[in-house]
């Protein structure tokens, strides 16, 4: 028998198998409770990244999602059984005026919370809070040098980012030591909730492909848990041809830095849908205007993917509406081929193992 092992990478298509019952509900024509809810709490951003597909949102008059309305929505979906909340953007989530109370409220409802951020607004106090109350913190880490970082992010914040990440890791190290027996770290709820995984996201483009391995080395030196890389899509900075081949070589160099403590993983290959998406009910999005969408890749199809607005109707009213069912049933695979959606790979596994039942999952 082959030896069985498990990697520590918190990202990957295999996770879809944990949604076995939800996928079965979808196949039977029912709308399951989402596993994850994603919030764009802020439309405001302190950076101007090259290739950002949310840049048009930064000029919106609706800068932030109303805090009290957000709490009502959290109450609704927490009661239904949602397990995780992903806070991203849109804009930079740490610019949300009530970011700490928002996370505290979600945690108080028993939800696991993760944040995507550019990391430049982290303070000592905020870093300590996030380490102790998030499941993960994923930072945009798109360069190995200050010069390239400025070209991508439009701001000279590279040195600040490095120092901020060192502060996060310092708090994480202290928190881990307390977990080992020198005292219990501060928690809002659930004493078993672990210290946050802190990772980096590297969006590979024509501007930064050559620094991927250098950035991975720096992330490892700082003490991050992982660096994930993927290609920027639908942009004039998308890598292709000879540049793509060179980027693949650099990616191999970056992955060679992986060890027991630090992981480098990702792909520069274009993902492809295998048909109409049947997984988006697992991970819908609510933006700073209160609009709810089928999935995070709604920017190029807002009319077809919008299913309601939380200022006008409650979460259950939107989620179990005919409009949601209609939008779900009419998604077009060609419009899902623009970006590298994690559901593309996950759908292959879900179809083979759950839909076609090739692994007989009813049996251990």
GROMACS .gro file of C-alpha atoms in nm:
model
  364
    1UNK     CA    1   0.000   0.000   0.000
    2UNK     CA    2   0.123   0.349  -0.083
    3UNK     CA    3   0.219   0.571   0.205
    4UNK     CA    4  -0.042   0.830   0.281
    5UNK     CA    5   0.064   1.184   0.354
    6UNK     CA    6  -0.101   1.522   0.381
    7UNK     CA    7   0.047   1.856   0.284
    8UNK     CA    8  -0.001   2.167   0.495
    9UNK     CA    9  -0.101   2.392   0.205
   10UNK     CA   10  -0.439   2.551   0.291
   11UNK     CA   11  -0.533   2.609  -0.074
   12UNK     CA   12  -0.624   2.347  -0.333
   13UNK     CA   13  -0.896   2.168  -0.527
   14UNK     CA   14  -0.909   1.871  -0.290
   15UNK     CA   15  -1.098   2.085  -0.040
   16UNK     CA   16  -1.409   2.056  -0.257
   17UNK     CA   17  -1.457   1.702  -0.127
   18UNK     CA   18  -1.547   1.846   0.212
   19UNK     CA   19  -1.852   1.994   0.037
   20UNK     CA   20  -1.987   1.649  -0.052
   21UNK     CA   21  -2.333   1.709   0.094
   22UNK     CA   22  -2.365   2.062  -0.047
   23UNK     CA   23  -2.279   1.939  -0.399
   24UNK     CA   24  -2.539   1.665  -0.366
   25UNK     CA   25  -2.799   1.925  -0.270
   26UNK     CA   26  -2.711   2.131  -0.577
   27UNK     CA   27  -2.743   1.825  -0.800
   28UNK     CA   28  -3.089   1.757  -0.659
   29UNK     CA   29  -3.203   2.110  -0.749
   30UNK     CA   30  -3.178   2.260  -0.401
   31UNK     CA   31  -2.982   2.567  -0.294
   32UNK     CA   32  -2.736   2.474  -0.017
   33UNK     CA   33  -2.609   2.703   0.255
   34UNK     CA   34  -2.280   2.857   0.135
   35UNK     CA   35  -1.963   2.720   0.292
   36UNK     CA   36  -1.797   3.063   0.260
   37UNK     CA   37  -1.933   3.416   0.237
   38UNK     CA   38  -1.709   3.681   0.084
   39UNK     CA   39  -1.736   4.049   0.175
   40UNK     CA   40  -1.600   4.347  -0.014
   41UNK     CA   41  -1.636   4.575   0.289
   42UNK     CA   42  -1.447   4.861   0.124
   43UNK     CA   43  -1.445   5.016  -0.222
   44UNK     CA   44  -1.159   5.245  -0.118
   45UNK     CA   45  -0.797   5.147  -0.179
   46UNK     CA   46  -0.465   5.313  -0.092
   47UNK     CA   47  -0.290   5.152  -0.390
   48UNK     CA   48  -0.334   5.165  -0.766
   49UNK     CA   49  -0.216   4.826  -0.888
   50UNK     CA   50  -0.140   4.756  -1.251
   51UNK     CA   51  -0.395   4.511  -1.387
   52UNK     CA   52  -0.639   4.552  -1.096
   53UNK     CA   53  -0.985   4.443  -1.213
   54UNK     CA   54  -1.155   4.626  -0.926
   55UNK     CA   55  -1.006   4.967  -0.996
   56UNK     CA   56  -1.337   5.103  -1.131
   57UNK     CA   57  -1.491   5.032  -0.790
   58UNK     CA   58  -1.246   5.264  -0.617
   59UNK     CA   59  -1.429   5.564  -0.762
   60UNK     CA   60  -1.768   5.454  -0.632
   61UNK     CA   61  -1.969   5.686  -0.408
   62UNK     CA   62  -2.049   5.379  -0.194
   63UNK     CA   63  -1.718   5.360  -0.012
   64UNK     CA   64  -1.802   5.119   0.270
   65UNK     CA   65  -2.068   4.862   0.353
   66UNK     CA   66  -2.289   4.988   0.634
   67UNK     CA   67  -2.173   4.829   0.959
   68UNK     CA   68  -2.517   4.766   1.108
   69UNK     CA   69  -2.644   4.615   0.784
   70UNK     CA   70  -2.338   4.392   0.770
   71UNK     CA   71  -2.414   4.266   1.122
   72UNK     CA   72  -2.772   4.180   1.020
   73UNK     CA   73  -2.645   3.980   0.722
   74UNK     CA   74  -2.388   3.802   0.939
   75UNK     CA   75  -2.664   3.713   1.185
   76UNK     CA   76  -2.869   3.564   0.902
   77UNK     CA   77  -2.605   3.351   0.734
   78UNK     CA   78  -2.440   3.243   1.061
   79UNK     CA   79  -2.778   3.111   1.176
   80UNK     CA   80  -2.816   2.923   0.846
   81UNK     CA   81  -2.481   2.750   0.897
   82UNK     CA   82  -2.218   2.940   0.695
   83UNK     CA   83  -1.875   2.850   0.835
   84UNK     CA   84  -1.625   3.097   0.691
   85UNK     CA   85  -1.609   3.466   0.599
   86UNK     CA   86  -1.353   3.594   0.349
   87UNK     CA   87  -1.290   3.970   0.361
   88UNK     CA   88  -1.132   4.104   0.044
   89UNK     CA   89  -1.199   4.369  -0.221
   90UNK     CA   90  -1.305   4.565  -0.402
   91UNK     CA   91  -1.089   4.806  -0.212
   92UNK     CA   92  -0.838   4.748   0.067
   93UNK     CA   93  -1.027   4.578   0.354
   94UNK     CA   94  -0.809   4.734   0.625
   95UNK     CA   95  -0.943   5.076   0.521
   96UNK     CA   96  -1.287   4.974   0.650
   97UNK     CA   97  -1.342   5.204   0.953
   98UNK     CA   98  -1.491   4.923   1.166
   99UNK     CA   99  -1.261   4.641   1.056
  100UNK     CA  100  -1.177   4.529   1.412
  101UNK     CA  101  -1.540   4.540   1.537
  102UNK     CA  102  -1.648   4.364   1.216
  103UNK     CA  103  -1.407   4.074   1.271
  104UNK     CA  104  -1.496   4.064   1.640
  105UNK     CA  105  -1.867   4.040   1.553
  106UNK     CA  106  -1.809   3.759   1.303
  107UNK     CA  107  -1.592   3.568   1.548
  108UNK     CA  108  -1.854   3.618   1.817
  109UNK     CA  109  -2.098   3.434   1.588
  110UNK     CA  110  -1.861   3.138   1.569
  111UNK     CA  111  -1.740   3.214   1.216
  112UNK     CA  112  -1.386   3.158   1.091
  113UNK     CA  113  -1.251   3.472   0.920
  114UNK     CA  114  -0.978   3.528   0.662
  115UNK     CA  115  -0.852   3.851   0.502
  116UNK     CA  116  -0.685   3.940   0.172
  117UNK     CA  117  -0.488   4.265   0.211
  118UNK     CA  118  -0.198   4.461   0.065
  119UNK     CA  119  -0.062   4.472   0.419
  120UNK     CA  120   0.062   4.831   0.416
  121UNK     CA  121  -0.189   4.956   0.674
  122UNK     CA  122  -0.101   4.702   0.941
  123UNK     CA  123  -0.005   4.845   1.280
  124UNK     CA  124   0.139   4.675   1.584
  125UNK     CA  125  -0.200   4.663   1.760
  126UNK     CA  126  -0.390   4.553   1.450
  127UNK     CA  127  -0.131   4.285   1.371
  128UNK     CA  128  -0.168   4.135   1.717
  129UNK     CA  129  -0.547   4.134   1.687
  130UNK     CA  130  -0.546   3.975   1.341
  131UNK     CA  131  -0.298   3.704   1.435
  132UNK     CA  132  -0.516   3.604   1.728
  133UNK     CA  133  -0.854   3.620   1.555
  134UNK     CA  134  -0.810   3.524   1.191
  135UNK     CA  135  -0.783   3.180   1.039
  136UNK     CA  136  -0.563   3.327   0.766
  137UNK     CA  137  -0.411   3.654   0.652
  138UNK     CA  138  -0.304   3.657   0.286
  139UNK     CA  139  -0.090   3.947   0.170
  140UNK     CA  140  -0.033   4.077  -0.184
  141UNK     CA  141   0.342   4.027  -0.224
  142UNK     CA  142   0.398   4.104  -0.590
  143UNK     CA  143   0.769   4.190  -0.606
  144UNK     CA  144   1.113   4.108  -0.475
  145UNK     CA  145   1.239   4.468  -0.484
  146UNK     CA  146   1.107   4.812  -0.396
  147UNK     CA  147   1.149   4.931  -0.756
  148UNK     CA  148   0.928   4.660  -0.904
  149UNK     CA  149   0.676   4.687  -0.620
  150UNK     CA  150   0.625   5.056  -0.696
  151UNK     CA  151   0.574   4.980  -1.066
  152UNK     CA  152   0.297   4.735  -0.978
  153UNK     CA  153   0.129   4.890  -0.675
  154UNK     CA  154   0.178   5.252  -0.770
  155UNK     CA  155   0.312   5.327  -0.421
  156UNK     CA  156   0.657   5.326  -0.265
  157UNK     CA  157   0.545   5.102   0.023
  158UNK     CA  158   0.770   4.797  -0.015
  159UNK     CA  159   0.989   4.864   0.287
  160UNK     CA  160   0.682   4.943   0.496
  161UNK     CA  161   0.523   4.614   0.388
  162UNK     CA  162   0.832   4.416   0.487
  163UNK     CA  163   0.843   4.576   0.831
  164UNK     CA  164   0.469   4.522   0.878
  165UNK     CA  165   0.502   4.154   0.794
  166UNK     CA  166   0.789   4.117   1.040
  167UNK     CA  167   0.561   4.268   1.305
  168UNK     CA  168   0.284   4.019   1.217
  169UNK     CA  169   0.525   3.726   1.242
  170UNK     CA  170   0.664   3.857   1.572
  171UNK     CA  171   0.312   3.851   1.717
  172UNK     CA  172   0.243   3.514   1.564
  173UNK     CA  173   0.560   3.372   1.720
  174UNK     CA  174   0.466   3.510   2.062
  175UNK     CA  175   0.115   3.371   2.024
  176UNK     CA  176   0.245   3.028   1.927
  177UNK     CA  177   0.478   3.021   2.227
  178UNK     CA  178   0.186   3.101   2.458
  179UNK     CA  179  -0.010   2.818   2.296
  180UNK     CA  180   0.272   2.580   2.390
  181UNK     CA  181   0.218   2.635   2.759
  182UNK     CA  182   0.330   2.978   2.873
  183UNK     CA  183  -0.025   3.110   2.888
  184UNK     CA  184  -0.331   3.135   2.667
  185UNK     CA  185  -0.352   3.407   2.399
  186UNK     CA  186  -0.644   3.646   2.393
  187UNK     CA  187  -0.943   3.509   2.203
  188UNK     CA  188  -1.290   3.641   2.135
  189UNK     CA  189  -1.441   3.293   2.141
  190UNK     CA  190  -1.337   2.931   2.095
  191UNK     CA  191  -1.010   2.870   2.278
  192UNK     CA  192  -0.920   2.605   2.020
  193UNK     CA  193  -0.903   2.860   1.741
  194UNK     CA  194  -0.542   2.857   1.617
  195UNK     CA  195  -0.295   3.131   1.542
  196UNK     CA  196  -0.349   3.271   1.193
  197UNK     CA  197  -0.177   3.125   0.891
  198UNK     CA  198   0.010   3.412   0.725
  199UNK     CA  199   0.073   3.375   0.353
  200UNK     CA  200   0.168   3.572   0.044
  201UNK     CA  201  -0.002   3.596  -0.293
  202UNK     CA  202   0.215   3.672  -0.597
  203UNK     CA  203   0.026   3.775  -0.911
  204UNK     CA  204   0.269   3.706  -1.194
  205UNK     CA  205   0.276   3.954  -1.484
  206UNK     CA  206   0.513   4.099  -1.742
  207UNK     CA  207   0.620   4.348  -1.473
  208UNK     CA  208   0.735   4.106  -1.205
  209UNK     CA  209   0.778   3.748  -1.333
  210UNK     CA  210   1.157   3.772  -1.300
  211UNK     CA  211   1.138   3.838  -0.923
  212UNK     CA  212   0.914   3.548  -0.821
  213UNK     CA  213   1.196   3.337  -0.672
  214UNK     CA  214   1.349   3.642  -0.507
  215UNK     CA  215   1.015   3.730  -0.346
  216UNK     CA  216   0.969   3.371  -0.231
  217UNK     CA  217   1.308   3.381  -0.064
  218UNK     CA  218   1.220   3.704   0.110
  219UNK     CA  219   0.883   3.569   0.225
  220UNK     CA  220   1.059   3.263   0.366
  221UNK     CA  221   1.317   3.478   0.543
  222UNK     CA  222   1.044   3.691   0.705
  223UNK     CA  223   0.875   3.377   0.834
  224UNK     CA  224   0.557   3.354   0.627
  225UNK     CA  225   0.388   3.016   0.599
  226UNK     CA  226   0.360   3.007   0.222
  227UNK     CA  227   0.374   3.195  -0.107
  228UNK     CA  228   0.112   3.118  -0.369
  229UNK     CA  229   0.163   3.238  -0.725
  230UNK     CA  230  -0.073   3.262  -1.020
  231UNK     CA  231  -0.083   3.450  -1.349
  232UNK     CA  232  -0.252   3.785  -1.396
  233UNK     CA  233  -0.530   3.742  -1.656
  234UNK     CA  234  -0.729   3.966  -1.890
  235UNK     CA  235  -0.470   4.243  -1.878
  236UNK     CA  236  -0.216   4.404  -2.109
  237UNK     CA  237   0.038   4.279  -1.854
  238UNK     CA  238  -0.059   3.910  -1.891
  239UNK     CA  239   0.247   3.694  -1.961
  240UNK     CA  240   0.260   3.480  -2.275
  241UNK     CA  241   0.497   3.334  -2.531
  242UNK     CA  242   0.868   3.334  -2.446
  243UNK     CA  243   0.808   3.539  -2.134
  244UNK     CA  244   0.573   3.272  -2.004
  245UNK     CA  245   0.835   3.004  -2.062
  246UNK     CA  246   1.095   3.205  -1.871
  247UNK     CA  247   0.845   3.265  -1.591
  248UNK     CA  248   0.788   2.889  -1.560
  249UNK     CA  249   1.162   2.842  -1.502
  250UNK     CA  250   1.162   3.105  -1.229
  251UNK     CA  251   0.858   2.939  -1.072
  252UNK     CA  252   1.050   2.612  -1.048
  253UNK     CA  253   1.332   2.797  -0.869
  254UNK     CA  254   1.079   2.947  -0.629
  255UNK     CA  255   0.921   2.608  -0.551
  256UNK     CA  256   1.264   2.467  -0.466
  257UNK     CA  257   1.260   2.693  -0.159
  258UNK     CA  258   0.980   2.488  -0.005
  259UNK     CA  259   1.051   2.293   0.312
  260UNK     CA  260   0.863   2.166   0.618
  261UNK     CA  261   0.799   2.517   0.743
  262UNK     CA  262   0.747   2.716   0.422
  263UNK     CA  263   0.563   2.624   0.103
  264UNK     CA  264   0.576   2.774  -0.247
  265UNK     CA  265   0.302   2.655  -0.480
  266UNK     CA  266   0.085   2.768  -0.768
  267UNK     CA  267   0.052   2.749  -1.144
  268UNK     CA  268   0.091   2.969  -1.449
  269UNK     CA  269  -0.131   2.746  -1.661
  270UNK     CA  270  -0.469   2.875  -1.774
  271UNK     CA  271  -0.757   2.698  -1.602
  272UNK     CA  272  -1.058   2.591  -1.808
  273UNK     CA  273  -1.421   2.527  -1.710
  274UNK     CA  274  -1.555   2.179  -1.782
  275UNK     CA  275  -1.909   2.303  -1.835
  276UNK     CA  276  -2.162   2.525  -1.664
  277UNK     CA  277  -2.049   2.607  -1.310
  278UNK     CA  278  -2.232   2.413  -1.043
  279UNK     CA  279  -2.012   2.515  -0.749
  280UNK     CA  280  -2.070   2.891  -0.716
  281UNK     CA  281  -2.344   2.849  -0.449
  282UNK     CA  282  -2.062   2.750  -0.214
  283UNK     CA  283  -1.897   3.094  -0.223
  284UNK     CA  284  -2.106   3.406  -0.308
  285UNK     CA  285  -1.992   3.768  -0.270
  286UNK     CA  286  -2.143   4.084  -0.121
  287UNK     CA  287  -1.979   4.410  -0.227
  288UNK     CA  288  -1.957   4.749  -0.055
  289UNK     CA  289  -2.275   4.867  -0.230
  290UNK     CA  290  -2.466   4.578  -0.078
  291UNK     CA  291  -2.499   4.391  -0.408
  292UNK     CA  292  -2.478   4.012  -0.388
  293UNK     CA  293  -2.321   3.815  -0.674
  294UNK     CA  294  -2.292   3.448  -0.765
  295UNK     CA  295  -1.915   3.450  -0.732
  296UNK     CA  296  -1.605   3.671  -0.705
  297UNK     CA  297  -1.552   3.678  -1.083
  298UNK     CA  298  -1.850   3.900  -1.154
  299UNK     CA  299  -1.681   4.216  -1.284
  300UNK     CA  300  -1.728   4.137  -1.654
  301UNK     CA  301  -2.087   4.015  -1.610
  302UNK     CA  302  -2.245   4.218  -1.333
  303UNK     CA  303  -2.597   4.211  -1.477
  304UNK     CA  304  -2.614   3.833  -1.508
  305UNK     CA  305  -2.439   3.756  -1.179
  306UNK     CA  306  -2.614   4.002  -0.947
  307UNK     CA  307  -2.886   3.828  -0.746
  308UNK     CA  308  -2.999   4.101  -0.506
  309UNK     CA  309  -2.905   4.379  -0.266
  310UNK     CA  310  -2.891   4.340   0.111
  311UNK     CA  311  -3.016   4.696   0.168
  312UNK     CA  312  -3.339   4.594  -0.006
  313UNK     CA  313  -3.391   4.233   0.103
  314UNK     CA  314  -3.261   4.003   0.376
  315UNK     CA  315  -2.995   3.744   0.302
  316UNK     CA  316  -3.239   3.448   0.308
  317UNK     CA  317  -3.480   3.632   0.078
  318UNK     CA  318  -3.204   3.681  -0.177
  319UNK     CA  319  -3.041   3.343  -0.134
  320UNK     CA  320  -3.356   3.136  -0.180
  321UNK     CA  321  -3.509   3.359  -0.448
  322UNK     CA  322  -3.613   3.268  -0.802
  323UNK     CA  323  -3.366   3.531  -0.924
  324UNK     CA  324  -3.079   3.335  -0.766
  325UNK     CA  325  -3.193   3.010  -0.924
  326UNK     CA  326  -3.228   3.179  -1.262
  327UNK     CA  327  -2.880   3.331  -1.245
  328UNK     CA  328  -2.731   3.001  -1.132
  329UNK     CA  329  -2.894   2.803  -1.414
  330UNK     CA  330  -2.793   3.045  -1.690
  331UNK     CA  331  -2.420   3.091  -1.627
  332UNK     CA  332  -2.217   3.059  -1.948
  333UNK     CA  333  -1.894   2.854  -1.951
  334UNK     CA  334  -1.732   3.087  -2.208
  335UNK     CA  335  -1.770   3.376  -1.965
  336UNK     CA  336  -1.609   3.161  -1.695
  337UNK     CA  337  -1.295   3.113  -1.906
  338UNK     CA  338  -1.163   3.470  -1.858
  339UNK     CA  339  -0.991   3.423  -1.520
  340UNK     CA  340  -0.826   3.132  -1.339
  341UNK     CA  341  -1.116   3.035  -1.114
  342UNK     CA  342  -1.033   2.782  -0.837
  343UNK     CA  343  -1.365   2.614  -0.911
  344UNK     CA  344  -1.240   2.503  -1.254
  345UNK     CA  345  -1.004   2.247  -1.107
  346UNK     CA  346  -1.235   2.171  -0.817
  347UNK     CA  347  -1.517   2.092  -1.060
  348UNK     CA  348  -1.310   1.815  -1.218
  349UNK     CA  349  -1.278   1.643  -0.882
  350UNK     CA  350  -1.637   1.713  -0.783
  351UNK     CA  351  -1.771   1.570  -1.107
  352UNK     CA  352  -1.557   1.254  -1.091
  353UNK     CA  353  -1.580   1.181  -0.719
  354UNK     CA  354  -1.922   1.319  -0.623
  355UNK     CA  355  -2.137   1.350  -0.938
  356UNK     CA  356  -2.014   1.028  -1.102
  357UNK     CA  357  -1.932   0.868  -0.765
  358UNK     CA  358  -1.613   0.708  -0.894
  359UNK     CA  359  -1.473   0.682  -0.538
  360UNK     CA  360  -1.789   0.541  -0.371
  361UNK     CA  361  -1.787   0.816  -0.109
  362UNK     CA  362  -2.074   0.659   0.081
  363UNK     CA  363  -1.820   0.405   0.206
  364UNK     CA  364  -1.504   0.459   0.413
   0.00000   0.00000   0.00000
